[in-house]
Each structure stands twice: as structure tokens, then as C-alpha cells.
């Protein structure tokens, strides 16, 4: 019997080739889309799950609490935090610190220089908490000796090729980390799906040899702890306020906050994250879209199957007359559905394999192969069985319930229930298509708004160079540097030569640049006040080191006071604040702030700063972020990570060559690394551009699948009403009358879908836009345009069969009446 079912199913596939093609093409497109999204979502939710006891690992973060409100949250914590929690609480069994060198380290291996932007100083316990596989070396005692390093496999190959790196020496020529390091081990590269990536690990106690001490003065380390299994996180978190007050003082508003490592990638959005994290809402939203599109494809099958029921009605009648039971007929039609779904999955898997590399590049992730991804194959099996059930069950019961006597007499008609279901399913297709088109339009205009918004500065023709390592790294030390080091003197020579020999109009040296990322500035949460209005509030301010030329290079506007001067010694204790800081400090006007004194943390004179200027707010980061309240201090060229050059003229390539030659004259131990400021700023919108493309692609896929269904449905509707059309034409109906007759039903469904989509678009897209500090409003024309586009697509899709039916000779349809 099963063999017979399969044989009949195959014959039906081959008999109606157009019907088969439409169904398989629609189903396979929906399956490809949903499986691609499932691959991406599965990868995003797999971050850090590969670590042993990952469910017991937590990151210690720092939050600033005002009343019941968290006013600031930092992914880092104090370098003593892990040790204290391990000693104070029996639930905490181990801890580890990791410090990311934000400005990179230049290593010399032989005659080659390598800039490592993912160098990390870590405790030996880091390797216990995060179990990376050792490739070379003895795992015991690693990272316990100062100036010892562990390389990842790729870094070891980059430095030493196929040679054994164990025991080899690598040197840091200059900068805070200058010295000779010994390679003690090689470990596997961190997986793509981990929130904390690195290229090499340096023993954390190297800091102690460089003069850094453990203290409670600032939170600059990523701190992790491990707890005993099944620890009550809420109960442990409730103990944090008391422990912070014990070590930071009763007046502190700072608290430790424990964050599950497994939650970091998708849910964490703190300052100074180790990397740009994912977005749980986006993953959920993409999953929803994937389900939508797959459901649209299944809707096509249901619609076409029920519409085609007229063709198979006589088959059902004959089967019932010769004794077929309803259960057998249901199984026959479910077999048809299973064959359609199986064929569609085979086609989908072929396309997924062909598109895998392009999809990886598109999402900027290295997803695992589909052949080794167990979650992927579970999804394939689930889609098959759910697809057979959803797309096959209703048509099977509908067609098996036909009354044979009615069918064989030729008086069979589709039921009102079946017509209502088909209309409801078509409305769902139109609604999903309208929403996706509207979302594409809104995302595109939000992106254009951000690109064209006045940033408060000019990034054109600004070339940014990665500065050579300075004599001291002030990122972990006091903010104000008063001594002029050898580094500052060589920079002055380099700057003067640049202006004289390359046509550069101005040059600045700073510790921060626009689009440098959230970690590109320091922060203070211990308290900064205008001495005339001191309060108990300890709000967070951002600190940026600049020189006298930075504001000029980027054409930033001073609204009161002046910028720094390298001729005034007093400016080493002066600051410039931006408008956002002005408001937070509670000044009534920019002019009022000039000459006033700021107090940082304590009343000690070395924490007093005089305000000399107020800077107009500019967007240092993308317009997703609000402008941070920032205090700029004069760096004296010591705390320098970047040189910014304002180019003039049109021969940019020639200028860069000259600048590179001059660089090698002055800094032979540092690589010549550069980028253009506007390129770096626009790169911040890559994820938004990717999202815009995702919406566009999904909207096109949804419309394509819906159009396939409409194409087939309009054909069966024209066949179903062929005699009615013939009668109307005999009675004088024009071609236009017939076109309107056949199209109006679909137009009505599109209008209903449009009305239903309006609150959905407003609700979801307003929520998405709320994540941007600067945003557009959803305009009425955006929603109307999406509805009009769907309506035009509907009319174009149904017009072929409607026109064909309208132009047909009525005598052919009425010849047997």
C-alpha cells in the first residue's frame, strides 16, 4: 500500500509540472531562508558554551547605582575584586584577571616587527577557568613567571613559521611593556564563538615588574570567578553591596555585579566590553522572520493544494466508490506533502551548501560546516515533520472529506470554510511582505539619517596614524602628565617635518580619536564636581587626552573659552569640557564655567583642574550612542596613541608615501599603520548596513514566495471561474471588467493585510529605533509606500492569468453547456 501511495504521489508530481515547480521552488526558498537563520542564531547562542563548567563562570563587572537606578555599568572591575570575592565567599572557588592592552604592543621577532592589538596580560588561573587546549608546552606553571608569554597557534606560525617556538625570545623595543619575553607555550586559537579573544597571553605579574601595584584606585581589568555548581546567583549578588562598601568605603555608589559568562555575548551592552557583542533581540527577530517566511512557503502549499482540489476531486470520488476509507485517503495526501517537503529540503540543502561561504562573509562569522552541525540537522528534521503536518494535514482532510456522489454528478464546489482559510492565509502572506518592505524602508532611512547627520566635526582628509609606543603608558596611571619625555620631543620634530615636507596643514597627538571605540577613552566614576556645587552624586565622566591641535584638525567648535596652549605650563592642570559635561556639572551657561575649578575624587590639590574652554558636543561614536559627558585634559604628548594629520591637496597617495618615508626616519622600530578618519567612522555602521541588507533580502524572498503562490492561485481561480467569465463576456462584459473581477478579490486581501500591518510596523519598528540615541520618526508615507508596493506586486502577479482568462474565447468555455 505504501508503495502504491508513493507511486501515485510521484505520478502527481510529474503530471502537474508547473504546480510541482511552484510548490518546490516556494518551499525550498522558505527552507533555505529559515535554515540559514537557524545556523546564524545557533552560532550566536553558542558563545562560550564549549568551556568546561561554563554555567558556573561569571564576569565581575562594576555598576554605579543612584538610588535604585543603575546610571553606569562597566564590563571591567578592580584588579583585587576576584581575590576578595574568593576569600570572602565560600561559593566562589577560583578567580582570574585579564587586562587587554588597548593600544597594542609592538613585538620584534628577528628583523620583523609585529603589532599585536589582541595582547592580554592574564593570571595563571585564566587557563583553568577557560580550558584552552595546549598544543606545545607543559600546562603546569604557565603564566606564573614575569615576562613569559603563551602564543596562539596562528600567532606562533606568524612569528616562527614551522619552527618550534618554545624557549624562543621575543622583544618589545620600547613603551611601557619594553623587555624580552620568553615563549613558554602554544595553545589553540580562541574559538570564533567566544566573547574574549586574544592572540597571545602575557603573565599578569609582568605588571608588578613594571611598577604597577594591586589597588582599589580604578577598574581596568576583566575579572572572572568560578562558583560551586548550582550557586544561587541572586543570593550571591545580594551580598555585593556590603562587600564593595567594605573595601571601597561606606560612601561609594559603586557595586560589583555578577554576569553569567554564557549571557555576555547576546545580552551585555556595557562600557568597555571586550568586543562588540551580539544582540539577543536581533537574533529573536531574525528567528521570527525565518518562521514567517517558512510559514509563507507552507501557506503557498496549502493554498495551491486546496485550490487544486477541484482537479483531484474525481480521483477522490472514484477511490471512495471502490472502497477507500478516509484514513487511507488522508495518508495518500500526506504522502504527497511528505514528498514535496522532502524534495524541497533536498533542493534547499544544495543551495545552502553553495551559499555557505558567501553567507559567512555576509554575517562576518565563520559558521561551522552544516555537515558537522548537529543543531542544524535537528532543525532540518523538525522542519520536515512540521512541514508535512502543517502543509499537508488540512488539504488531506479537506480532500478526503469530499462526497463521492456530489463529485461524480459534477456539482462539487469549494466550501466556504476552505475559501475563508485560503483568504486568511493570503492575508498573512501580504501582511508579512508589507511589514518587511516597511522595515527595509525604515532601516534604510535611519542609516541615511545617521550618515548625513551633522557630527559637529569634519572628518574629511584626516589621516590617522597609530603612534609609536610612548615612554610610559598612562592608561592605568594618573591622567595628567607633566614631564616632557623623549617621546614628546621626537614627536615635535616629526610634526614639524610633516608640515614642512609633505604639505600637511596641521598635526595633533592624542590618546583618543573619533570612532576609536568605547574603550578609546578613560572614565571616572569616583566623583567629579564643580567646587561651587558639590553633591554626594558620583556620576561617571569620560576622560580624553588631547593636545592643542586636535580640535583644529577635526574642525571642532569652541563655544566658550579657548583650547590648550603648549606655551602655558598652567594648561597641564587645565581642562576643556563638552556641552554634555557642562550640563551634568550643573553650570548655567558655558561662559559661567570658564575659570571655574573642578575637583576629582578628593580635596588634594593635584586633583583640582581649571576649566579653560567649553567644546560644542560632537559625535565621537556612531549615532547609536549619545554624546558622553567628556573632560579633555592636556597630554603634553606623553599619553599618545594616535597622530591625526589634516591633508591638503588631491595627491593623497603621493602624500602617504612621503609620510611613510618620514615615519621610517623617525620611528624605525614602529610599523607605519594608518587609516582615514571618515572610513573608520563609517565602518561603525557596517552592522546597520548589514541589517538593512538582511531586511531587503528577506523582503524580496517573502515577496517572491508569495508571488509564486499568487501566480498559482490566480491560475486556479481563473480555471474555477472560467464558465462564469464566459457567461459575463457573452452578456457584454469588457476585458477590463473581467480583469477587475479576477483581481479585485486579491486587492481586497492586500488592503486588509495593509490595515493589519500598520500597528505591527509601528510597534516593532518604534521599539527598534528606540535603541538609537539619534533616530528618525516612522513617517506615514513609509508605511503607505510599503502597502502600495505590495499592491502593485499583487496586480502584476495576477494580471497574467487574469488577462489570459479575459481574452479567452467564451465559446470554448461554454461549448458543452
PDB file of N, CA and C in Angstrom, residues 419-420 422-435 743-761 783 787-788 790-791 794:
ATOM      1  N   UNK A 419     -12.567  28.489   1.455  1.00  0.00           N
ATOM      2  CA  UNK A 419     -12.298  29.799   0.856  1.00  0.00           C
ATOM      3  C   UNK A 419     -11.829  30.794   1.911  1.00  0.00           C
ATOM      4  N   UNK A 420     -12.468  30.769   3.083  1.00  0.00           N
ATOM      5  CA  UNK A 420     -12.076  31.688   4.141  1.00  0.00           C
ATOM      6  C   UNK A 420     -10.655  31.398   4.620  1.00  0.00           C
ATOM      7  N   UNK A 422      -8.223  30.037   2.872  1.00  0.00           N
ATOM      8  CA  UNK A 422      -7.264  30.491   1.849  1.00  0.00           C
ATOM      9  C   UNK A 422      -7.091  32.002   1.898  1.00  0.00           C
ATOM     10  N   UNK A 423      -8.206  32.714   2.077  1.00  0.00           N
ATOM     11  CA  UNK A 423      -8.114  34.173   2.156  1.00  0.00           C
ATOM     12  C   UNK A 423      -7.302  34.606   3.377  1.00  0.00           C
ATOM     13  N   UNK A 424      -7.540  33.931   4.502  1.00  0.00           N
ATOM     14  CA  UNK A 424      -6.788  34.263   5.697  1.00  0.00           C
ATOM     15  C   UNK A 424      -5.302  34.029   5.527  1.00  0.00           C
ATOM     16  N   UNK A 425      -4.942  32.941   4.868  1.00  0.00           N
ATOM     17  CA  UNK A 425      -3.539  32.634   4.649  1.00  0.00           C
ATOM     18  C   UNK A 425      -2.889  33.635   3.685  1.00  0.00           C
ATOM     19  N   UNK A 426      -3.636  34.031   2.657  1.00  0.00           N
ATOM     20  CA  UNK A 426      -3.111  35.028   1.716  1.00  0.00           C
ATOM     21  C   UNK A 426      -2.913  36.367   2.420  1.00  0.00           C
ATOM     22  N   UNK A 427      -3.855  36.734   3.300  1.00  0.00           N
ATOM     23  CA  UNK A 427      -3.713  37.977   4.067  1.00  0.00           C
ATOM     24  C   UNK A 427      -2.434  37.927   4.909  1.00  0.00           C
ATOM     25  N   UNK A 428      -2.160  36.769   5.511  1.00  0.00           N
ATOM     26  CA  UNK A 428      -0.932  36.631   6.298  1.00  0.00           C
ATOM     27  C   UNK A 428       0.295  36.850   5.424  1.00  0.00           C
ATOM     28  N   UNK A 429       0.289  36.298   4.212  1.00  0.00           N
ATOM     29  CA  UNK A 429       1.420  36.495   3.307  1.00  0.00           C
ATOM     30  C   UNK A 429       1.619  37.967   2.978  1.00  0.00           C
ATOM     31  N   UNK A 430       0.512  38.641   2.654  1.00  0.00           N
ATOM     32  CA  UNK A 430       0.608  40.060   2.312  1.00  0.00           C
ATOM     33  C   UNK A 430       1.051  40.884   3.511  1.00  0.00           C
ATOM     34  N   UNK A 431       0.569  40.531   4.706  1.00  0.00           N
ATOM     35  CA  UNK A 431       0.937  41.263   5.914  1.00  0.00           C
ATOM     36  C   UNK A 431       2.437  41.152   6.170  1.00  0.00           C
ATOM     37  N   UNK A 432       2.967  39.922   6.082  1.00  0.00           N
ATOM     38  CA  UNK A 432       4.398  39.722   6.309  1.00  0.00           C
ATOM     39  C   UNK A 432       5.218  40.482   5.271  1.00  0.00           C
ATOM     40  N   UNK A 433       4.789  40.462   4.010  1.00  0.00           N
ATOM     41  CA  UNK A 433       5.520  41.155   2.943  1.00  0.00           C
ATOM     42  C   UNK A 433       5.494  42.665   3.171  1.00  0.00           C
ATOM     43  N   UNK A 434       4.328  43.189   3.548  1.00  0.00           N
ATOM     44  CA  UNK A 434       4.212  44.631   3.807  1.00  0.00           C
ATOM     45  C   UNK A 434       5.112  45.048   4.959  1.00  0.00           C
ATOM     46  N   UNK A 435       5.119  44.247   6.030  1.00  0.00           N
ATOM     47  CA  UNK A 435       5.967  44.576   7.179  1.00  0.00           C
ATOM     48  C   UNK A 435       7.443  44.592   6.788  1.00  0.00           C
ATOM     49  N   UNK A 743      -9.157  40.362 -10.288  1.00  0.00           N
ATOM     50  CA  UNK A 743      -8.117  40.990  -9.470  1.00  0.00           C
ATOM     51  C   UNK A 743      -8.653  41.569  -8.169  1.00  0.00           C
ATOM     52  N   UNK A 744      -9.929  41.960  -8.159  1.00  0.00           N
ATOM     53  CA  UNK A 744     -10.451  42.692  -7.026  1.00  0.00           C
ATOM     54  C   UNK A 744     -10.379  41.894  -5.722  1.00  0.00           C
ATOM     55  N   UNK A 745     -10.602  40.610  -5.807  1.00  0.00           N
ATOM     56  CA  UNK A 745     -10.534  39.782  -4.608  1.00  0.00           C
ATOM     57  C   UNK A 745      -9.154  39.822  -3.971  1.00  0.00           C
ATOM     58  N   UNK A 746      -8.112  39.749  -4.799  1.00  0.00           N
ATOM     59  CA  UNK A 746      -6.741  39.810  -4.266  1.00  0.00           C
ATOM     60  C   UNK A 746      -6.409  41.206  -3.756  1.00  0.00           C
ATOM     61  N   UNK A 747      -6.940  42.232  -4.435  1.00  0.00           N
ATOM     62  CA  UNK A 747      -6.709  43.613  -3.984  1.00  0.00           C
ATOM     63  C   UNK A 747      -7.338  43.831  -2.610  1.00  0.00           C
ATOM     64  N   UNK A 748      -8.539  43.283  -2.422  1.00  0.00           N
ATOM     65  CA  UNK A 748      -9.185  43.408  -1.114  1.00  0.00           C
ATOM     66  C   UNK A 748      -8.333  42.771  -0.011  1.00  0.00           C
ATOM     67  N   UNK A 749      -7.802  41.600  -0.296  1.00  0.00           N
ATOM     68  CA  UNK A 749      -6.968  40.912   0.686  1.00  0.00           C
ATOM     69  C   UNK A 749      -5.708  41.723   0.992  1.00  0.00           C
ATOM     70  N   UNK A 750      -5.130  42.340  -0.051  1.00  0.00           N
ATOM     71  CA  UNK A 750      -3.923  43.165   0.153  1.00  0.00           C
ATOM     72  C   UNK A 750      -4.249  44.385   1.011  1.00  0.00           C
ATOM     73  N   UNK A 751      -5.424  44.987   0.814  1.00  0.00           N
ATOM     74  CA  UNK A 751      -5.816  46.157   1.601  1.00  0.00           C
ATOM     75  C   UNK A 751      -6.056  45.784   3.062  1.00  0.00           C
ATOM     76  N   UNK A 752      -6.675  44.623   3.278  1.00  0.00           N
ATOM     77  CA  UNK A 752      -6.894  44.162   4.656  1.00  0.00           C
ATOM     78  C   UNK A 752      -5.544  43.918   5.342  1.00  0.00           C
ATOM     79  N   UNK A 753      -4.630  43.262   4.618  1.00  0.00           N
ATOM     80  CA  UNK A 753      -3.298  42.996   5.171  1.00  0.00           C
ATOM     81  C   UNK A 753      -2.574  44.298   5.489  1.00  0.00           C
ATOM     82  N   UNK A 754      -2.733  45.301   4.617  1.00  0.00           N
ATOM     83  CA  UNK A 754      -2.085  46.590   4.849  1.00  0.00           C
ATOM     84  C   UNK A 754      -2.608  47.239   6.130  1.00  0.00           C
ATOM     85  N   UNK A 755      -3.933  47.190   6.326  1.00  0.00           N
ATOM     86  CA  UNK A 755      -4.517  47.779   7.533  1.00  0.00           C
ATOM     87  C   UNK A 755      -4.023  47.068   8.788  1.00  0.00           C
ATOM     88  N   UNK A 756      -3.918  45.744   8.720  1.00  0.00           N
ATOM     89  CA  UNK A 756      -3.450  44.983   9.875  1.00  0.00           C
ATOM     90  C   UNK A 756      -1.963  45.195  10.142  1.00  0.00           C
ATOM     91  N   UNK A 757      -1.203  45.521   9.095  1.00  0.00           N
ATOM     92  CA  UNK A 757       0.248  45.668   9.257  1.00  0.00           C
ATOM     93  C   UNK A 757       0.636  46.981   9.932  1.00  0.00           C
ATOM     94  N   UNK A 758      -0.218  47.985   9.881  1.00  0.00           N
ATOM     95  CA  UNK A 758       0.134  49.317  10.393  1.00  0.00           C
ATOM     96  C   UNK A 758       0.511  49.274  11.873  1.00  0.00           C
ATOM     97  N   UNK A 759      -0.332  48.731  12.759  1.00  0.00           N
ATOM     98  CA  UNK A 759       0.092  48.697  14.182  1.00  0.00           C
ATOM     99  C   UNK A 759       1.316  47.812  14.405  1.00  0.00           C
ATOM    100  N   UNK A 760       1.466  46.749  13.628  1.00  0.00           N
ATOM    101  CA  UNK A 760       2.629  45.868  13.766  1.00  0.00           C
ATOM    102  C   UNK A 760       3.910  46.616  13.408  1.00  0.00           C
ATOM    103  N   UNK A 761       3.872  47.364  12.317  1.00  0.00           N
ATOM    104  CA  UNK A 761       5.045  48.135  11.885  1.00  0.00           C
ATOM    105  C   UNK A 761       5.406  49.183  12.934  1.00  0.00           C
ATOM    106  N   UNK A 783       4.980  53.743   5.562  1.00  0.00           N
ATOM    107  CA  UNK A 783       4.034  52.634   5.670  1.00  0.00           C
ATOM    108  C   UNK A 783       3.174  52.569   4.418  1.00  0.00           C
ATOM    109  N   UNK A 787       2.705  49.483   1.514  1.00  0.00           N
ATOM    110  CA  UNK A 787       1.422  48.918   1.088  1.00  0.00           C
ATOM    111  C   UNK A 787       1.204  49.046  -0.407  1.00  0.00           C
ATOM    112  N   UNK A 788       1.591  50.197  -0.984  1.00  0.00           N
ATOM    113  CA  UNK A 788       1.430  50.407  -2.423  1.00  0.00           C
ATOM    114  C   UNK A 788       2.318  49.458  -3.223  1.00  0.00           C
ATOM    115  N   UNK A 790       3.325  46.452  -2.301  1.00  0.00           N
ATOM    116  CA  UNK A 790       2.709  45.126  -2.247  1.00  0.00           C
ATOM    117  C   UNK A 790       1.521  45.064  -3.198  1.00  0.00           C
ATOM    118  N   UNK A 791       0.726  46.117  -3.251  1.00  0.00           N
ATOM    119  CA  UNK A 791      -0.451  46.149  -4.136  1.00  0.00           C
ATOM    120  C   UNK A 791      -0.042  46.065  -5.600  1.00  0.00           C
ATOM    121  N   UNK A 794       1.067  42.574  -6.348  1.00  0.00           N
ATOM    122  CA  UNK A 794      -0.093  41.681  -6.449  1.00  0.00           C
ATOM    123  C   UNK A 794      -0.736  41.809  -7.823  1.00  0.00           C
TER     124      UNK A 794
END
